mmCIF file of C-alpha atoms in Angstrom:
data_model
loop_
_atom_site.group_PDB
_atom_site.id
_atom_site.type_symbol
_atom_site.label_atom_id
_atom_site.label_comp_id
_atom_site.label_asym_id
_atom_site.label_seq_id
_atom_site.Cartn_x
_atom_site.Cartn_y
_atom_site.Cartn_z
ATOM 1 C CA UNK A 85 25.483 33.513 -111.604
ATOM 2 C CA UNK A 86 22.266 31.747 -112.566
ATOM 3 C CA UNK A 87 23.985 28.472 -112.406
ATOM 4 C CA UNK A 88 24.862 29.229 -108.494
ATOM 5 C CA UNK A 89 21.602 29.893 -107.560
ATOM 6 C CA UNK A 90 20.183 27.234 -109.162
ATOM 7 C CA UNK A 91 22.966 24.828 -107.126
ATOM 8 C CA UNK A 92 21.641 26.869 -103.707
ATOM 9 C CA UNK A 93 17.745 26.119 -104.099
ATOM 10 C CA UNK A 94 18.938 22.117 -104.406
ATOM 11 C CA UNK A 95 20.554 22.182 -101.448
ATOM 12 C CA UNK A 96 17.584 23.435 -99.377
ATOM 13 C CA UNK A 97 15.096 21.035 -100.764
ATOM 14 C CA UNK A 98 13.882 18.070 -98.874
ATOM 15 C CA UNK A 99 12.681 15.043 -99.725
ATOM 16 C CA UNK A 100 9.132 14.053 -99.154
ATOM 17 C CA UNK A 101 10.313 10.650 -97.457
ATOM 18 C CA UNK A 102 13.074 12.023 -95.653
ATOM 19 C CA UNK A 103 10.726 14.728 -94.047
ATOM 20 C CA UNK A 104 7.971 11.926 -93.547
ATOM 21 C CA UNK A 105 10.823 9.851 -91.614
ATOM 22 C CA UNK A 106 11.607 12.874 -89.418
ATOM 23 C CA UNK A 107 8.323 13.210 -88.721
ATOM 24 C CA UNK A 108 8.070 9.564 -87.188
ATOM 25 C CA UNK A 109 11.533 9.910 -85.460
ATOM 26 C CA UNK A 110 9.611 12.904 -83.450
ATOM 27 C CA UNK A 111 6.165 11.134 -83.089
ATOM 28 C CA UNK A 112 8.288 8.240 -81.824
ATOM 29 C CA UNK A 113 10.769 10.692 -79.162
ATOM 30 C CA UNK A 114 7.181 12.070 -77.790
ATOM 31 C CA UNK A 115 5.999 8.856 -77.415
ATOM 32 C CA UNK A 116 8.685 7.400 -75.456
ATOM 33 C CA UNK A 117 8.938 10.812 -73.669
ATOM 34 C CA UNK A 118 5.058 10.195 -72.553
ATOM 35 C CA UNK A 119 5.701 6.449 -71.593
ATOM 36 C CA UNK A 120 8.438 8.117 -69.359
ATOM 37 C CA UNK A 121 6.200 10.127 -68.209
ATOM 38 C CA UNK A 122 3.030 7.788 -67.531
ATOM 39 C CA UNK A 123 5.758 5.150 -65.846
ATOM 40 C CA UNK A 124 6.898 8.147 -63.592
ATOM 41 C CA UNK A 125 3.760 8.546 -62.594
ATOM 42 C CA UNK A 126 2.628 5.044 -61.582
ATOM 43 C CA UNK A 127 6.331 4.718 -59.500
ATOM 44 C CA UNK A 128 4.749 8.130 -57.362
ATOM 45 C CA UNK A 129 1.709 6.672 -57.557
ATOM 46 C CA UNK A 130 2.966 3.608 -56.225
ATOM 47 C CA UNK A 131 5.703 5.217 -54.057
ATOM 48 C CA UNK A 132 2.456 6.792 -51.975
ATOM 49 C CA UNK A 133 0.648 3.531 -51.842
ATOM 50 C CA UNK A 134 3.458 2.270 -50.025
ATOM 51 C CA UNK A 135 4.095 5.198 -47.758
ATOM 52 C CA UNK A 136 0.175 4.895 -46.857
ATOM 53 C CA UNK A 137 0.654 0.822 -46.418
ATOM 54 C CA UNK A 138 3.817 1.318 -43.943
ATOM 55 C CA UNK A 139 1.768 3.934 -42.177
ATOM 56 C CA UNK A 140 -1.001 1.033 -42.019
ATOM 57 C CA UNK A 141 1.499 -1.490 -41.211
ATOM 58 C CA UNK A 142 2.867 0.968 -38.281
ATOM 59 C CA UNK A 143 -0.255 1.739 -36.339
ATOM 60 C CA UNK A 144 -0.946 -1.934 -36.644
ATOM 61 C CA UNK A 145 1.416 -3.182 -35.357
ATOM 62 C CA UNK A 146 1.358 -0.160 -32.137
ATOM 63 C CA UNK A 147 -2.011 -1.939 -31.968
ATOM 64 C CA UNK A 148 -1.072 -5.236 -32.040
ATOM 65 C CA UNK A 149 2.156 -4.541 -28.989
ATOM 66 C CA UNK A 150 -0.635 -2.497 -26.917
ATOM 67 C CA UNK A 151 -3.118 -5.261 -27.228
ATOM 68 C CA UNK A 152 -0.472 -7.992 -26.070
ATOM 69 C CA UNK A 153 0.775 -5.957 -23.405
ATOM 70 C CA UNK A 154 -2.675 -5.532 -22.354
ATOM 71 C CA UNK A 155 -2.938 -9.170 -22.536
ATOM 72 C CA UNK A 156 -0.193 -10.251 -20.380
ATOM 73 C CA UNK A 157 -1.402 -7.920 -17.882
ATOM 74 C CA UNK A 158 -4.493 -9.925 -17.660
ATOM 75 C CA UNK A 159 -2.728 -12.979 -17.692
ATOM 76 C CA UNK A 160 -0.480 -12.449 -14.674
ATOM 77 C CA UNK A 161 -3.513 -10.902 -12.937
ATOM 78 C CA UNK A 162 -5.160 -14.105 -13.306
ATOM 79 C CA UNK A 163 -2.071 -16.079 -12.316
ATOM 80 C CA UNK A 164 -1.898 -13.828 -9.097
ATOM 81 C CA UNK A 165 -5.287 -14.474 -8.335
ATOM 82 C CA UNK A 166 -5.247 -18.017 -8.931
ATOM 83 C CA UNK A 167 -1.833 -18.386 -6.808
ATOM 84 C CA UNK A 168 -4.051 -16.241 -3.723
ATOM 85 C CA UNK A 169 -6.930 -18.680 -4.278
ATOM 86 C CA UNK A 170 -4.549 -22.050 -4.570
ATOM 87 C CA UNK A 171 -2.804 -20.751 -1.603
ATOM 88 C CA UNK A 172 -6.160 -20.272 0.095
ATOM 89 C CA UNK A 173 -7.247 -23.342 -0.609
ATOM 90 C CA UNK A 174 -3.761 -24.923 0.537
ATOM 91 C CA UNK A 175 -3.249 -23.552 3.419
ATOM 92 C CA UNK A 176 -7.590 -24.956 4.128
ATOM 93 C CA UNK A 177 -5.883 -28.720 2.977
ATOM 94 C CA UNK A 178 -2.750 -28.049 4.940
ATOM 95 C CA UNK A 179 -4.625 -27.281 8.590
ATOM 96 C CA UNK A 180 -4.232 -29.280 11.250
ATOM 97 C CA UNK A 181 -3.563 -31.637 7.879
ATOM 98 C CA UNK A 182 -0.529 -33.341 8.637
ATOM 99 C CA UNK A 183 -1.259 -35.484 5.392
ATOM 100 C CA UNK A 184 -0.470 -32.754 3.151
ATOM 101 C CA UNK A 185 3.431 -31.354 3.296
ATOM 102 C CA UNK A 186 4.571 -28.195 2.276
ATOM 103 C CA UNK A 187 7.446 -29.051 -0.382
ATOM 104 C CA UNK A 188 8.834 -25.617 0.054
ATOM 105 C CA UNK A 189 9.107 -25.919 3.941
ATOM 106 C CA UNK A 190 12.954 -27.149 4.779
ATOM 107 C CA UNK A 191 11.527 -27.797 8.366
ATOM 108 C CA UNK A 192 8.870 -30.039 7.427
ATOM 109 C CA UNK A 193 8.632 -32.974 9.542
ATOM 110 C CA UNK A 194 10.083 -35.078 7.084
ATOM 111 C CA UNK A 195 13.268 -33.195 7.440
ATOM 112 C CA UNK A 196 13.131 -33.022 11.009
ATOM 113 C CA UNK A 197 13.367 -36.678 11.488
ATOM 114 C CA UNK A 198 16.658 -36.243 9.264
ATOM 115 C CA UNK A 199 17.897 -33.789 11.754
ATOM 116 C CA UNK A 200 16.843 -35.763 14.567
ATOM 117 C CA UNK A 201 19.368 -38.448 12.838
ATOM 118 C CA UNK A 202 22.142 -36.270 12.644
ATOM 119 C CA UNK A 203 22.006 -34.490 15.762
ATOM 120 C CA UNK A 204 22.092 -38.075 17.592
ATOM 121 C CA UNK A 205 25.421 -39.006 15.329
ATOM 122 C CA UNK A 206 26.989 -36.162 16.098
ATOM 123 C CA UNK A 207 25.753 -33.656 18.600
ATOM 124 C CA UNK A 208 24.495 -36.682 20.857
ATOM 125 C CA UNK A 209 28.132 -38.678 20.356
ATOM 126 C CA UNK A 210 30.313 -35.800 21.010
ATOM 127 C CA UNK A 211 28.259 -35.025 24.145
ATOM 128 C CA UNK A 212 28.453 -39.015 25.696
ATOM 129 C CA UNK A 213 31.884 -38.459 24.882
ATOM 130 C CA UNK A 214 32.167 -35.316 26.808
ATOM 131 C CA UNK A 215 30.447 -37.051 29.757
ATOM 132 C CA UNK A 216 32.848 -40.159 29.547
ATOM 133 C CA UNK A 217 36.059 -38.013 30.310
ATOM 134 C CA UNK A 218 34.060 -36.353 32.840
ATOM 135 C CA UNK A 219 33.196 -38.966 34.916
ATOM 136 C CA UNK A 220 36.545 -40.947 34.446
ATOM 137 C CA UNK A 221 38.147 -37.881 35.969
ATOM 138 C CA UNK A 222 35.957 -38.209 39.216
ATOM 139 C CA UNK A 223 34.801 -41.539 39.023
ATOM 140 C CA UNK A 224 36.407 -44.974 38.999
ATOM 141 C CA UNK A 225 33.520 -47.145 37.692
ATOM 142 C CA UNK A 226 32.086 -45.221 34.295
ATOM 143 C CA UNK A 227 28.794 -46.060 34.033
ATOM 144 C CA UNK A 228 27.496 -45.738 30.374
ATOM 145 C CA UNK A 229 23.722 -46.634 30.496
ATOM 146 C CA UNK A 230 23.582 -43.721 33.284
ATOM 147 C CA UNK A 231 24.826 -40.968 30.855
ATOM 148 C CA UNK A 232 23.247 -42.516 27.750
ATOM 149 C CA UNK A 233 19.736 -42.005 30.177
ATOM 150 C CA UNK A 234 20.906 -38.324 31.256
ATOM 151 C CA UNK A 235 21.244 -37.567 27.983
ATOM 152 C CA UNK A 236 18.013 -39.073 26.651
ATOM 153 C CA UNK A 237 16.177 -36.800 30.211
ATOM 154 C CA UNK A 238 17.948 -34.013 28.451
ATOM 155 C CA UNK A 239 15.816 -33.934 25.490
ATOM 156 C CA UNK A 240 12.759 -35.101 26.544
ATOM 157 C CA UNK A 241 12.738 -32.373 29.172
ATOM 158 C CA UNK A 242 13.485 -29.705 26.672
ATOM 159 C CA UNK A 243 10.525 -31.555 24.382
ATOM 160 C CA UNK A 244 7.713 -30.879 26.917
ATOM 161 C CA UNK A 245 9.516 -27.232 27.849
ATOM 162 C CA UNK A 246 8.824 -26.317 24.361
ATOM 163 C CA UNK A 247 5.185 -28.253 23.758
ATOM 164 C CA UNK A 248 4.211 -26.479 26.338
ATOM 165 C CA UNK A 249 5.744 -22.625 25.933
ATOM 166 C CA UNK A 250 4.401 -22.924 22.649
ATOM 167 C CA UNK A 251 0.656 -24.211 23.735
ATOM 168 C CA UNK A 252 0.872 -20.781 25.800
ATOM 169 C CA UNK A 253 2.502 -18.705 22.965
ATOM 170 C CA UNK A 254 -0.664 -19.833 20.884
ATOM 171 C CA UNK A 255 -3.200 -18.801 23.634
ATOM 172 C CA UNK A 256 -1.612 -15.658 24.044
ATOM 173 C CA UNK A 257 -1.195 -14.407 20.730
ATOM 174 C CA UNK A 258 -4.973 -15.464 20.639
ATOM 175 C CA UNK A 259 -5.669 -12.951 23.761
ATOM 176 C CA UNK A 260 -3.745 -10.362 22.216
ATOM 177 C CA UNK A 261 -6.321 -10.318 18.926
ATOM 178 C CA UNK A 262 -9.045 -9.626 21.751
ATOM 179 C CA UNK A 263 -7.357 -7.162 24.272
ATOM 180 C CA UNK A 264 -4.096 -5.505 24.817
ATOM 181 C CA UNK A 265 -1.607 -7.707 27.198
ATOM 182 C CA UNK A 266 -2.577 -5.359 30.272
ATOM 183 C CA UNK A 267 -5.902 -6.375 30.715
ATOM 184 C CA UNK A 268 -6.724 -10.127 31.547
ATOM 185 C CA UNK A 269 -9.093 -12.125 30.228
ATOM 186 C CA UNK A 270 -10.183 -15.107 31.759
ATOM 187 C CA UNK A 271 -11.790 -16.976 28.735
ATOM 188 C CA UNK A 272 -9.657 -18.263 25.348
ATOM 189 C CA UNK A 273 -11.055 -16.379 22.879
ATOM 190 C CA UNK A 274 -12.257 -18.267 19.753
ATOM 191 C CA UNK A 275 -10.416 -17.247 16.578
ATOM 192 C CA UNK A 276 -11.406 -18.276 12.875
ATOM 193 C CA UNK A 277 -9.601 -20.760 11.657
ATOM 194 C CA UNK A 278 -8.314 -19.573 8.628
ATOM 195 C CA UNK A 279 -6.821 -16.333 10.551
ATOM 196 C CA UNK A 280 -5.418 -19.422 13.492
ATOM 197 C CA UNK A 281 -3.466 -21.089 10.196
ATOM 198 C CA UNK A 282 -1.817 -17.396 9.045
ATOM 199 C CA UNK A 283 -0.769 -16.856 12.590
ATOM 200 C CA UNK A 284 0.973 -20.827 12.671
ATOM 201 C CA UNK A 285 2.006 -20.407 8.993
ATOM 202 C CA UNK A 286 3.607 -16.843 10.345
ATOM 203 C CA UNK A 287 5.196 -18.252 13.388
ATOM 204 C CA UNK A 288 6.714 -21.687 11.531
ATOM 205 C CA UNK A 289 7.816 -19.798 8.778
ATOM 206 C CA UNK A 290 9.921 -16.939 10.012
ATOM 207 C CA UNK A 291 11.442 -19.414 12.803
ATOM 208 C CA UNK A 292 14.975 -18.094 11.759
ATOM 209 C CA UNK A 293 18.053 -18.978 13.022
ATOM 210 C CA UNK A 294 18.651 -16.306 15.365
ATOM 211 C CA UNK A 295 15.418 -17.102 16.390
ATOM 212 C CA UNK A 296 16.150 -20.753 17.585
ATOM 213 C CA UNK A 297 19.045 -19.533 18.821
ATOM 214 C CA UNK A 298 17.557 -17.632 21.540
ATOM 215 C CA UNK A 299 15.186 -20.667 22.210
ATOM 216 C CA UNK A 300 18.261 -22.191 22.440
ATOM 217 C CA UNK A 301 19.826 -19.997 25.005
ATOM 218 C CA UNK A 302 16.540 -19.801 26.861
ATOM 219 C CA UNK A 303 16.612 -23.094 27.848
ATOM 220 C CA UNK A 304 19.722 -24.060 28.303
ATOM 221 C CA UNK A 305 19.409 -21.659 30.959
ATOM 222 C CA UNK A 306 16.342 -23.181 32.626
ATOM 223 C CA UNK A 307 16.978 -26.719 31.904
ATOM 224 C CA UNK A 308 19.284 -27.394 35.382
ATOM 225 C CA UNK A 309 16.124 -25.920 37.286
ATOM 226 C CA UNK A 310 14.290 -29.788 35.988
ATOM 227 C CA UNK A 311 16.697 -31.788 37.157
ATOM 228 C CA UNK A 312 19.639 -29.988 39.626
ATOM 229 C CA UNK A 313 21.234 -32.574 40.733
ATOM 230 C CA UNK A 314 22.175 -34.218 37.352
ATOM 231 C CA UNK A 315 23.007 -30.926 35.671
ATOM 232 C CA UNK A 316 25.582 -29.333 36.628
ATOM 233 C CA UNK A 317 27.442 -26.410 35.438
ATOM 234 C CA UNK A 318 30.360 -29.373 33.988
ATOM 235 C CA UNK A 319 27.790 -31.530 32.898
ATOM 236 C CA UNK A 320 25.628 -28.744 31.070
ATOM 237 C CA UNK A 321 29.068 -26.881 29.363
ATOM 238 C CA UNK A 322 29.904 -30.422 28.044
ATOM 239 C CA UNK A 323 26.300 -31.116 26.811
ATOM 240 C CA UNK A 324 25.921 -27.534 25.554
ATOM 241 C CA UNK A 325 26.359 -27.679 21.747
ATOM 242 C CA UNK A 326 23.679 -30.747 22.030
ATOM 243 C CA UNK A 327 21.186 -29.067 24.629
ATOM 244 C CA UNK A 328 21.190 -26.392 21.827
ATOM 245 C CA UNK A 329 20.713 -28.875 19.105
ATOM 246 C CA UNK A 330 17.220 -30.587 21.460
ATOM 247 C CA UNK A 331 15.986 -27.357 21.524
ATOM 248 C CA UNK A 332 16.015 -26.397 17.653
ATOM 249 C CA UNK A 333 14.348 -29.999 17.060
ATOM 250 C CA UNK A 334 12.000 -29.473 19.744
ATOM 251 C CA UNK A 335 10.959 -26.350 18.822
ATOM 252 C CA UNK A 336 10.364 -27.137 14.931
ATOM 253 C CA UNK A 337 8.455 -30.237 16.143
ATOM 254 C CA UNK A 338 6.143 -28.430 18.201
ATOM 255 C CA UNK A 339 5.339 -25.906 15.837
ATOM 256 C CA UNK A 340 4.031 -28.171 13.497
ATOM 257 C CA UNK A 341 0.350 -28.000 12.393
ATOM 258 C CA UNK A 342 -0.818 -30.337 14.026
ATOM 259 C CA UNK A 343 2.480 -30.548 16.366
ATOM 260 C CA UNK A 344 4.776 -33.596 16.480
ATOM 261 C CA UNK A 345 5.734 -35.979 18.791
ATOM 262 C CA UNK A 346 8.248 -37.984 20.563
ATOM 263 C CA UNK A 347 7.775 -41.499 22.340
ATOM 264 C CA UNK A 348 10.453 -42.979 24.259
ATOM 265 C CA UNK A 349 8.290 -45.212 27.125
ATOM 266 C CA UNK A 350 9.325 -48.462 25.746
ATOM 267 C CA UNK A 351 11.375 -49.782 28.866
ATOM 268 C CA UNK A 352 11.124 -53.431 29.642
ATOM 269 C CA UNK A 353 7.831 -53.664 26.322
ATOM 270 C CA UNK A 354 8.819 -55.931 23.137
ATOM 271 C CA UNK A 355 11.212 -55.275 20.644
ATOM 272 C CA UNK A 356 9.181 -53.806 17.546
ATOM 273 C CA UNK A 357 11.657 -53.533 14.640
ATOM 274 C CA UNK A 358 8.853 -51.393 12.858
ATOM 275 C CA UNK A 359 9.257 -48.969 15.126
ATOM 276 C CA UNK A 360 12.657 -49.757 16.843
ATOM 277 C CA UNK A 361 16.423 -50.679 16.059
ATOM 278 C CA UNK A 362 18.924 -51.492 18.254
ATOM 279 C CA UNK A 363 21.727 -49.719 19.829
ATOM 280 C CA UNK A 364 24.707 -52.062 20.738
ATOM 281 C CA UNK A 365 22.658 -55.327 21.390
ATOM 282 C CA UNK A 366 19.827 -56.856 20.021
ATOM 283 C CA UNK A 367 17.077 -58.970 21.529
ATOM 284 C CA UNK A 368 13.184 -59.780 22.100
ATOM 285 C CA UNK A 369 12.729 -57.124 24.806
ATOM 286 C CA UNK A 370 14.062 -53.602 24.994
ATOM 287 C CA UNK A 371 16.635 -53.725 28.074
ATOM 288 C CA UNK A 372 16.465 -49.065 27.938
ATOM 289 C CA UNK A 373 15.960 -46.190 25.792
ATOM 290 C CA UNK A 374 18.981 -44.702 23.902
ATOM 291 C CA UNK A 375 16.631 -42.176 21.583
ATOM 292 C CA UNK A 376 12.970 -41.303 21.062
ATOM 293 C CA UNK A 377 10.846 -42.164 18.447
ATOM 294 C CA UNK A 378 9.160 -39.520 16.645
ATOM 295 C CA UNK A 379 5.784 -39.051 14.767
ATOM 296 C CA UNK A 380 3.826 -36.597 12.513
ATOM 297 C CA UNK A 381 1.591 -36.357 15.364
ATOM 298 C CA UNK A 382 -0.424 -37.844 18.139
ATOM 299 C CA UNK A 383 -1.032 -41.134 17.432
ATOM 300 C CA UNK A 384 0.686 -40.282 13.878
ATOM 301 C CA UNK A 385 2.932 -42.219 11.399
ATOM 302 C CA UNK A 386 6.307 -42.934 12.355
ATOM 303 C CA UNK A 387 9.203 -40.289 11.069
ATOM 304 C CA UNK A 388 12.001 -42.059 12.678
ATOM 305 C CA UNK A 389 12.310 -45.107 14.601
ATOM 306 C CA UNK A 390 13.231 -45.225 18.378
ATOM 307 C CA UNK A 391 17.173 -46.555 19.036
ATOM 308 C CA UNK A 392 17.112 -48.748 22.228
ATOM 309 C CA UNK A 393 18.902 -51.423 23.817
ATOM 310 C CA UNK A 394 18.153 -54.681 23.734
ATOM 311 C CA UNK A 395 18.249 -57.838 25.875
ATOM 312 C CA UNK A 396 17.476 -61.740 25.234
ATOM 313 C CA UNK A 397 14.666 -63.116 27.365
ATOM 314 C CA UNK A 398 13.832 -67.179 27.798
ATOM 315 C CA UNK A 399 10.649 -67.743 26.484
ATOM 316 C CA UNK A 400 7.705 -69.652 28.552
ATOM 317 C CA UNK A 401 7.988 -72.277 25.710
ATOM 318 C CA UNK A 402 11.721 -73.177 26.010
ATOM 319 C CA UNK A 403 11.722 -73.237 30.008
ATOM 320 C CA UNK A 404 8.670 -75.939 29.961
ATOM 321 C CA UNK A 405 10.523 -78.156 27.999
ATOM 322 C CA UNK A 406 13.502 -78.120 29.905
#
């Protein structure tokens, strides 16, 4: 029995250097446990640092898109005001400144002479041909020159028609600033300038088509009243579509700032291939006039040249020396 109990009390001792390396496996558990701990602590640390930074970040950048909305706002306020002052100052350049076009304008005068063009190849053919079957159902002689002169009357008449409703238009709007339309006034008033170019810009501008197109109407109506006995109800209904035509190009021409003009006197003067081309002969002298020339105003440069026809004439030279 002693023996046994002996064998027990080994079994329970311990070493000094087995209980001194337990000791450091424990010293060396809490210190890992307290790195753990201390790297824990830096990761909330730094997990708040970055939760304050995005926070930062966020109400900077709320900042930053109110502060460039703020700036674009200026920025097409100062556009807007610099397209009102531009526009100002245009439209200062641009009265009675036939020098300076307005690119945006499809009836500028420019564009008009193109019309002109094409309403005398088309409009002004298809009517001469109209005429042509007319008279060589009453007449035996056709006459060409006559019709190709009716038809020249035609728009020149409708030309001063216009020039003139619209010198009266302008007068009366100008009344109408002053006093209502029932009470006359025998004076023109005087109205500022710049509040004269609105009221042209106005009128020019919103010249629509169903605008012209009463013109139109209007004086195809009152055109046989200028010359009665060469327009007929036949002769109008087959120069219709081009009475029509004169009036739109009259009208646009008219209402230019300053207004345009046509010439067409040039009966029996020289040839002038600056200003002139010929129609189906060609000479020194100008035999009649087929078309009008037109200009970007009174005494103006030329937008399109005159069409007329020519003859040959013996010069003083020649006939001395025969």
């Amino acid at each position: 029995m002693a023996k046994r109990k002996s064998h027990d009390k080994s079994e329970d001792y311990e070493s000094p250097s087995k209980k001194l390396k337990s000791e450091e496996s424990v010293e060396d558990a809490l210190t890992t446990i307290e790195n753990q701990v201390q790297l824990l602590r830096r990761e909330i640390r730094g997990k708040k640092s970055v939760q304050d930074l995005q926070k930062t970040i966020d109400q900077l950048q709320k900042k930053l898109s109110t502060e460039k909305s703020a700036k674009e706002a200026a920025l097409k306020d100062k556009e807007a005001a610099l397209t009102r002052l531009s526009a100002v100052a245009a439209n200062r350049l641009r009265d009675n400144n036939p020098g300076i076009a307005d690119l945006s304008d499809p009836n500028r005068p420019i564009k008009l002479g193109e019309k002109a063009s094409e309403i005398y190849d088309n409009e002004w053919t298809d009517a001469l041909e109209n005429l042509e079957k007319l008279r060589k159902a009453t007449e035996t002689n056709y006459d060409e020159e006559k019709d190709v002169q009716l038809l020249l009357s035609i728009l020149t008449e409708i030309f001063q028609m216009c020039k003139r409703d619209a010198t009266e238009h302008m007068d009366n709007m100008s009344r109408l600033l002053i006093t209502p339309s029932t009470v006359k006034i025998k004076h023109k008033p005087k109205v500022p300038a710049a509040l004269l170019k609105e009221i042209k810009d106005f009128r020019r501008q919103h010249c629509s088509e169903s605008v012209l197109q009463c013109l139109g109407e209007h004086y195809l109506e009152n055109l046989p009243e200028r010359n009665p006995e060469q327009l007929g109800p036949e002769v109008i209904e087959a120069c219709k579509k081009y009475i029509l035509k004169c009036a739109e190009l009259s009208w646009l021409m008219v209402i230019q700032d300053p207004p345009m003009c046509m010439e067409w006197q040039f009966t029996g003067s020289e040839f002038k291939s600056e200003t002139m081309r010929s129609f189906t002969k060609s000479g020194d002298q100008v035999q009649f006039v087929v078309w009008p020339a037109l200009y970007l105003h009174d005494n103006g440069a030329l937008v399109a040249k005159a069409i007329v026809q020519g003859m040959k004439t013996e010069k003083k030279g020649r006939k001395n020396q025969k």
